[in-house]
Coordinates of C-alpha atoms in Angstrom, one line a residue:
X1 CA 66.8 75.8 80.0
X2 CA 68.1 72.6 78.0
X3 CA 66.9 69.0 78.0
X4 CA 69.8 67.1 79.3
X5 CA 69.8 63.8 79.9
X6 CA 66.1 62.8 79.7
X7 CA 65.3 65.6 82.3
X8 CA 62.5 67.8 81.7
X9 CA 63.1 71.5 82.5
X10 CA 60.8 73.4 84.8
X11 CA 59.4 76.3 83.0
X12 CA 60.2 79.8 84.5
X13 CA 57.6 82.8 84.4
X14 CA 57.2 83.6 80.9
X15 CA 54.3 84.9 78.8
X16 CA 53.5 81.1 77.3
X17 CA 54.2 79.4 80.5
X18 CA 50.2 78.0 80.1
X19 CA 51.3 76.7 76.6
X20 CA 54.7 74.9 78.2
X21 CA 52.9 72.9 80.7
X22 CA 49.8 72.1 78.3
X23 CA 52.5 70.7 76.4
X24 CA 54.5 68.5 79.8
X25 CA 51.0 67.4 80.6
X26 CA 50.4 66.1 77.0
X27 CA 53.9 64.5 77.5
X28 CA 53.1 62.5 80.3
X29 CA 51.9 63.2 83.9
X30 CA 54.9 63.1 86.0
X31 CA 58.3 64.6 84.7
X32 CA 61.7 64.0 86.1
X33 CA 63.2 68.3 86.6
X34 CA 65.9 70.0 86.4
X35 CA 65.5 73.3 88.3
X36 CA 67.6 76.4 87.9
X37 CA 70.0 75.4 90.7
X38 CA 70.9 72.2 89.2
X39 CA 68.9 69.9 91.7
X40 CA 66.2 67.6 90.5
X41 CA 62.7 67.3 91.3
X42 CA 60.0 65.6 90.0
X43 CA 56.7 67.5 88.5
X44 CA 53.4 66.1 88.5
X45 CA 51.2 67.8 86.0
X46 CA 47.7 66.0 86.0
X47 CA 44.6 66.9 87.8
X48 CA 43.6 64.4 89.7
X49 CA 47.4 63.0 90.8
X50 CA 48.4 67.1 91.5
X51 CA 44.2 67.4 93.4
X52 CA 45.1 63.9 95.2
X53 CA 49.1 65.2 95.7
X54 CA 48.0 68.1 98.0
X55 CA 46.1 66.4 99.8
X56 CA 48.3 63.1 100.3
X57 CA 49.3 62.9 104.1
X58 CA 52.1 60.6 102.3
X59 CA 53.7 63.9 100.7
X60 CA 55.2 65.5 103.3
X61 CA 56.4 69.2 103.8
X62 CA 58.8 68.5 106.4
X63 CA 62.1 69.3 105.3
X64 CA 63.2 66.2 107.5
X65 CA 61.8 63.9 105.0
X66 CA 64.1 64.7 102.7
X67 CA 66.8 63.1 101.4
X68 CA 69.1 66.2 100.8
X69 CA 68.2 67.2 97.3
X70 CA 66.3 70.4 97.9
X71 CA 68.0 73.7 98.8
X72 CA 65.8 76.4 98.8
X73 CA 65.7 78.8 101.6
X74 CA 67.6 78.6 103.9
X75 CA 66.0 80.4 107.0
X76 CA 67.1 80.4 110.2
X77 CA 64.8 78.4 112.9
X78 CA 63.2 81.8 113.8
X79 CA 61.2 81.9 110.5
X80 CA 61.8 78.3 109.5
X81 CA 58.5 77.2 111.8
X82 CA 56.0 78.2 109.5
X83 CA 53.0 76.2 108.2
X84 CA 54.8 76.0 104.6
X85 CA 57.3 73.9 106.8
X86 CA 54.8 71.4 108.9
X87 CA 52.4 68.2 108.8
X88 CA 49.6 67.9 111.0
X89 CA 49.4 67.6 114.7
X90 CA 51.9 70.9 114.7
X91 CA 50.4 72.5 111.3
X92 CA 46.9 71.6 112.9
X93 CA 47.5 73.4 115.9
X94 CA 49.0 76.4 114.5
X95 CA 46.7 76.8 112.3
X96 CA 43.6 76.8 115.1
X97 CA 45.0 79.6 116.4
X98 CA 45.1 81.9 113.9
X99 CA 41.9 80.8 111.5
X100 CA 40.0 83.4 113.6
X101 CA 42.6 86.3 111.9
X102 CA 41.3 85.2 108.2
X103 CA 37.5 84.7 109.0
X104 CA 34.9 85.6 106.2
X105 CA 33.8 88.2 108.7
X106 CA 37.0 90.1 109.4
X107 CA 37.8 90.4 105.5
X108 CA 34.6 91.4 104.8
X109 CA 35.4 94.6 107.4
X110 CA 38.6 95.1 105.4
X111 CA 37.1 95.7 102.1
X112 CA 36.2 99.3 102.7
X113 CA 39.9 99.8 104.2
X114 CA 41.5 98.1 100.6
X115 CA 39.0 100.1 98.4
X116 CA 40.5 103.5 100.0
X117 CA 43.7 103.1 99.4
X118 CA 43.3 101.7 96.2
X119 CA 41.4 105.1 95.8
X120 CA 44.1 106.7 97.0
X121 CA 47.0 105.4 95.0
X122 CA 45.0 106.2 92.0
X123 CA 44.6 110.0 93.2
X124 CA 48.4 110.5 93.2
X125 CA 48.3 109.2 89.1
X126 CA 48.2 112.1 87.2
X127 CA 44.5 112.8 84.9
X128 CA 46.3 111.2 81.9
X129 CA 49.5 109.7 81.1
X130 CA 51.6 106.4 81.2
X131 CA 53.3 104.3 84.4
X132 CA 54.4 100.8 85.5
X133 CA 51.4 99.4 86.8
X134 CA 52.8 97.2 89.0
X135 CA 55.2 99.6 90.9
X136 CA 52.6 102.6 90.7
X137 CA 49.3 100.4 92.2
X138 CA 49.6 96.8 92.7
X139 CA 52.7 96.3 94.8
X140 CA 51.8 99.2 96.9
X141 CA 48.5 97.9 97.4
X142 CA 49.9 94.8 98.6
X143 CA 51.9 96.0 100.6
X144 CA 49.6 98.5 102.2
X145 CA 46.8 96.0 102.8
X146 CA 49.3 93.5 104.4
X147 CA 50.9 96.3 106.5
X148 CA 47.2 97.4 107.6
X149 CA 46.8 93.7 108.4
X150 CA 49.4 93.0 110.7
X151 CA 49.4 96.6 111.8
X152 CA 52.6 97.8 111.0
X153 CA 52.9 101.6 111.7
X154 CA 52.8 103.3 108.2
X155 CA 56.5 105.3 109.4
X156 CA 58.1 101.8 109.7
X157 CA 56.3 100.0 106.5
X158 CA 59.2 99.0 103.7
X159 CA 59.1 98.2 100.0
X160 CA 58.7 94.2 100.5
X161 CA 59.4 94.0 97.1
X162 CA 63.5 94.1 97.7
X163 CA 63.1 91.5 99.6
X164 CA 60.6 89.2 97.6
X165 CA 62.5 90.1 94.6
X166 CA 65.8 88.7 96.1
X167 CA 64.6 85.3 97.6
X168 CA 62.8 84.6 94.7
X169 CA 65.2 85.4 92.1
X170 CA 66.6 82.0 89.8
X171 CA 68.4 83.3 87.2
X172 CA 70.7 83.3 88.9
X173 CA 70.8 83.2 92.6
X174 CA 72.2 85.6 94.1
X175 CA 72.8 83.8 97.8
X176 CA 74.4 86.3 99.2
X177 CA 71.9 88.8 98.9
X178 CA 69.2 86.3 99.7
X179 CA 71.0 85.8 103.4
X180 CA 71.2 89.7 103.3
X181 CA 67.0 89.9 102.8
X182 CA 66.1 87.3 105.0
X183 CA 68.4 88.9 108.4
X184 CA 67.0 91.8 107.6
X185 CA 63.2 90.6 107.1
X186 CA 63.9 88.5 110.0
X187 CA 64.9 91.5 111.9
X188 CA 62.1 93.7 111.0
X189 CA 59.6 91.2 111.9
X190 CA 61.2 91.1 115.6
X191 CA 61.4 94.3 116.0
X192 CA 57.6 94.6 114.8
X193 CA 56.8 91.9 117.5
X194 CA 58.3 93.5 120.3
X195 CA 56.2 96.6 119.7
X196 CA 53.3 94.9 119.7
X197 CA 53.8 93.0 122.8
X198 CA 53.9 96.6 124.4
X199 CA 51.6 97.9 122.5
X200 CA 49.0 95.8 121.2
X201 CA 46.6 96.9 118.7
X202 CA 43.8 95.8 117.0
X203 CA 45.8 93.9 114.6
X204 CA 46.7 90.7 113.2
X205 CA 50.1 90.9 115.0
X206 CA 48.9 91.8 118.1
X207 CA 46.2 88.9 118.0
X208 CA 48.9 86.3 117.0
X209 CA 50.8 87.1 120.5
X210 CA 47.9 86.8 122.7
X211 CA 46.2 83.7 120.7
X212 CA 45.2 81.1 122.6
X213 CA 43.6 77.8 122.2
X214 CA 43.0 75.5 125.1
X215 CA 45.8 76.8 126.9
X216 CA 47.8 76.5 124.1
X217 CA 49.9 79.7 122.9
X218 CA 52.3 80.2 119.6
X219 CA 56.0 79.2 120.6
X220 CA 58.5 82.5 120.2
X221 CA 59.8 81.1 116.7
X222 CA 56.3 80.0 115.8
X223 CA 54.8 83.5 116.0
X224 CA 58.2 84.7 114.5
X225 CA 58.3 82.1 111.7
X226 CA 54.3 82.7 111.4
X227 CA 54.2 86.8 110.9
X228 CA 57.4 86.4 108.0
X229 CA 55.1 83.6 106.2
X230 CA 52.2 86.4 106.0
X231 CA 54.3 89.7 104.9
X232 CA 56.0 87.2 102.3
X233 CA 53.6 85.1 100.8
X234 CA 50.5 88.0 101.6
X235 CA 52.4 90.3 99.5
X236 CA 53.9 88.4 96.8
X237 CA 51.1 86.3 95.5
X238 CA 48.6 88.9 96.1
X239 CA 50.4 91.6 93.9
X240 CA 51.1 89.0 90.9
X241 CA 47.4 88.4 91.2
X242 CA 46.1 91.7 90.8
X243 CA 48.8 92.5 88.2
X244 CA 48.3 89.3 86.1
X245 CA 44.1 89.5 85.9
X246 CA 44.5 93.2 85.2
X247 CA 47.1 92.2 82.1
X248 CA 44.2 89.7 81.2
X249 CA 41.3 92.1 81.1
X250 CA 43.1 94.3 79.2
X251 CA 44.2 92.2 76.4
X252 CA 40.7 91.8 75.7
X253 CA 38.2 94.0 73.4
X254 CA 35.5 94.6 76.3
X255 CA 36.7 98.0 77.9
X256 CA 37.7 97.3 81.6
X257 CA 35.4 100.4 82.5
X258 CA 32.1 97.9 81.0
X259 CA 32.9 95.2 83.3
X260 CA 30.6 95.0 86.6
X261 CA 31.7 93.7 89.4
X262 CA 30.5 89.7 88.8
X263 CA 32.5 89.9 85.6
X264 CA 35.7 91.3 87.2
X265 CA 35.3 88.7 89.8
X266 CA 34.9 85.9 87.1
X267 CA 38.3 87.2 85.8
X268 CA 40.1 86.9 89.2
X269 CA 39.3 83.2 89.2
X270 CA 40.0 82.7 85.4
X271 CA 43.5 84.2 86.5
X272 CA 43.8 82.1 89.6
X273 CA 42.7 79.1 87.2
X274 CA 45.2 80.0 84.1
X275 CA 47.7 82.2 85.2
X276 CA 48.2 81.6 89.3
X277 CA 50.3 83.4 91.5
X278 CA 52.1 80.0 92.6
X279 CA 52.7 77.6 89.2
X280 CA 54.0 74.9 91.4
X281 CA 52.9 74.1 94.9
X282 CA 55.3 74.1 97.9
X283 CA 57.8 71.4 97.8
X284 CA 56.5 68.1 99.0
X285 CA 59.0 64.5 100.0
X286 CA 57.1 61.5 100.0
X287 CA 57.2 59.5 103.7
X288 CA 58.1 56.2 102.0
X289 CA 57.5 55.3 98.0
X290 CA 54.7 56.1 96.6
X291 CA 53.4 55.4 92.5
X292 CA 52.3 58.7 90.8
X293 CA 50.8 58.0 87.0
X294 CA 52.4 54.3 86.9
X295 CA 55.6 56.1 88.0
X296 CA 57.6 55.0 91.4
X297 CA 58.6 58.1 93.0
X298 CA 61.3 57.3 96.3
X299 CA 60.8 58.3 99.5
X300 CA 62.9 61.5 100.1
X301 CA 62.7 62.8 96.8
X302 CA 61.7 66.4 96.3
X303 CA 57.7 66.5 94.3
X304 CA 56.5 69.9 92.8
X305 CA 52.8 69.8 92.1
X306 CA 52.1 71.7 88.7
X307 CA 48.8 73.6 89.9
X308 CA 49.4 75.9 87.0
X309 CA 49.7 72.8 84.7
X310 CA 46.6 71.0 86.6
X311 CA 44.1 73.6 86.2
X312 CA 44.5 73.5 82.7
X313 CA 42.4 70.1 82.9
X314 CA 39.1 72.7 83.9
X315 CA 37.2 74.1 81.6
X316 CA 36.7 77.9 81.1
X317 CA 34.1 79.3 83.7
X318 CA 34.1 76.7 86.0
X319 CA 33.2 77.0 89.6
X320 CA 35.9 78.7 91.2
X321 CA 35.8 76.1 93.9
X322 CA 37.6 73.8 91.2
X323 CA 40.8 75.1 90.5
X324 CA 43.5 74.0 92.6
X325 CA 45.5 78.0 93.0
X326 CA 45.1 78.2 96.6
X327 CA 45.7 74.1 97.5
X328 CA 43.6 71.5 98.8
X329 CA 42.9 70.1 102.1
X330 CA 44.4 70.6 105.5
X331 CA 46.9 73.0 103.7
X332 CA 44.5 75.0 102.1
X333 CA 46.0 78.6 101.8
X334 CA 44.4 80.1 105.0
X335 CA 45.0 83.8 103.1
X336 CA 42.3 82.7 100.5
X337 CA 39.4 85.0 100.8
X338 CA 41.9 88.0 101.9
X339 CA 43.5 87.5 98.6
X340 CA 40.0 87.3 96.4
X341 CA 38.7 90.5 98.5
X342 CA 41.9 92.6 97.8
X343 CA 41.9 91.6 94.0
X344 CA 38.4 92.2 93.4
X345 CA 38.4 95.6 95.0
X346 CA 41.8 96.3 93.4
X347 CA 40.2 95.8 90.0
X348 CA 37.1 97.4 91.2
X349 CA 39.1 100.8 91.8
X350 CA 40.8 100.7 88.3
X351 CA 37.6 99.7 86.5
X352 CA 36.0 103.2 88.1
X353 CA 38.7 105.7 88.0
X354 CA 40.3 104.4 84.7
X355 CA 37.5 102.8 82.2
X356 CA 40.2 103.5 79.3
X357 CA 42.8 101.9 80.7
X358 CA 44.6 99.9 78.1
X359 CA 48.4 98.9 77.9
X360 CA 51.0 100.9 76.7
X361 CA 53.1 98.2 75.2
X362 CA 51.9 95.4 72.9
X363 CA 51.1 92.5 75.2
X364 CA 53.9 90.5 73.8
X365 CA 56.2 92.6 75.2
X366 CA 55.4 92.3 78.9
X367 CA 58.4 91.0 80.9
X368 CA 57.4 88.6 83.7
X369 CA 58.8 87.3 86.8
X370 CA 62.4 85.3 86.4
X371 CA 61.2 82.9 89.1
X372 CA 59.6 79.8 89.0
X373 CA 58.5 79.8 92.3
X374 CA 56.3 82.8 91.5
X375 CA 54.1 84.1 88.1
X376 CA 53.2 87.3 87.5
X377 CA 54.1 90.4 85.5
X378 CA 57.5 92.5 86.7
X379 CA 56.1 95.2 85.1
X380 CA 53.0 95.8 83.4
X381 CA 53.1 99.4 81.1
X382 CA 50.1 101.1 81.0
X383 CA 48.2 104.3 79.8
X384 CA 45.1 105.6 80.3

């Protein structure tokens, strides 16, 4: 995109996307955007202001705080109440009742679940040869982990990528189709309720319609808005992780089948650190003024918070505690340890099955998501 008028573009998902906002950050710490739609934002890129920014009760993610300059999605109330969407007391209480569905205990009982069918997409690869990466192993892996999370009967599971692929899509938008995806996500998602409030399972869905908290129980458009927030997000950022740290492993000498499992988990954060699924964190509006870097930012106005710019401030191997990739404070991304168990065991699978994997195309070459809402590889060549 162009420089016009003192506005600093927002990067879209390219291969020196780290090098672009190394440079904004050396410019200065907060940038007034353009973004692909013509609207303007404005991009903090610092550490500490984008560690404090997601944090800040001041920046609100309530669209009513807005003065009218975002677009973005536009969902329909049934999948608009989602915790992407709320402050505390409602994000609080929504959140309280479904922490129990991402507990360290129940992903730890997923992991042997992921590793089979990471087992088993490899088994349908043939003993040599060359694919897509990406469509042969890690979007069907996301999408069968997230299915097996929420339950969803493997006749009725979908290629969420269509849909992901649409919403997400800048260059350009395509609004029509975007409306298109989200009636019909929205209408999958229903139809998957209403099974599950006959049938319940032991699933995530069929926890989310009987969770209960002093009395308290998830609206209709909650658990609506709730269940589209995890097929979305679960899927998408999960397969651009798994896609991006295997790109990263294999751009390096060490032979991915020499790694142990320590190492491979080192590289999941290193990619989660440098090349994170989500460059910029949801869109925030400030609740009244507030100074950013010595820069007075007005209430109403939309803020992006660079996470992929901020964790450029760590140094390599740092504790994977301090990168900012899944957020900070009470909007810490609740999916967290799901997302580091499925990558790890993702990685795990190729390491075994395919210690020669290498890619099949010079790395340059790799063509990555047109979206800077997202990051990751659209498809990653490989041959082994």
């Amino acid at each position: 995109m162009i420089i016009n008028a003192g506005l600093v573009p927002i990067p879209c998902s390219a291969d020196r996307l780290g090098e672009e906002y190394d440079r904004l950050r050396t410019l200065a710490g907060v940038h007034r955007a353009v973004l692909p739609d013509g609207s303007h934002a404005w991009l903090v890129t610092g550490h500490p202001d984008v560690a404090n920014g997601l944090a800040d009760p001041a920046l609100s993610l309530d669209r009513r705080h807005s003065r009218g300059g975002w677009s973005g999605f536009a969902l329909p109330p049934a999948l608009d109440a989602n915790l992407l969407n709320m402050d505390p007391p409602d994000h609080t209480r929504i959140r309280r009742l479904v922490a129990s569905a991402f507990s360290p205990q129940r992903v730890r009982a997923m992991r042997p679940a992921i590793r089979q069918t990471a087992d088993g997409l490899l088994d349908e690869l043939p003993f040599s040869g060359t694919a897509d990466l990406v469509t042969a192993y890690c979007a069907p892996l996301s999408v069968h982990v997230i299915a097996d999370l929420l339950g969803i009967p493997t006749g009725a599971r979908r290629d969420f990528r269509a849909w992901t692929d649409t919403l997400l899509a800048t260059h350009p938008p395509d609004r029509q189709a975007a409306r298109q995806a989200i009636v019909e996500m929205h209408g999958f998602v229903v139809d998957l309720l209403a099974g599950k409030r006959e049938q319940p399972g032991a699933d995530l869905l069929s926890a989310l319609v009987s969770a209960e908290n002093d009395n308290d129980r998830l609206s209709a458009n909650e658990l609506t808005s709730l269940a589209f927030l995890i097929l979305f997000a679960g899927y998408e950022n999960s397969a651009n992780l798994i896609a991006s740290t295997t790109l990263a492993l294999l751009r390096q000498p060490e032979p991915l089948g020499r790694l142990d499992r320590d190492q491979l988990a080192e590289a999941v954060e290193e990619t989660l650190r440098l090349d994170p699924p989500a460059p910029v964190a949801i869109r925030r509006f400030p609740v009244h003024d507030i100074v950013v870097d010595g820069t007075t930012i007005p209430a109403g106005d939309t803020v992006l918070l660079a996470i992929a710019a901020a964790n450029r401030d760590l140094r390599v191997g740092t504790d994977g505690g301090g990168h900012l990739a899944f957020g900070r404070g009470v909007h810490h991304c609740i999916g967290a340890a799901l997302a580091r168990v499925e990558a790890l065991e993702a990685l795990d699978a190729l390491a075994s099955r395919l210690p020669r994997l290498a890619l099949a195309e010079p790395a340059a070459e790799v063509a990555w998501r047109p979206s800077f809402r997202t990051h990751g590889p659209a498809t990653l060549p490989v041959t082994w």
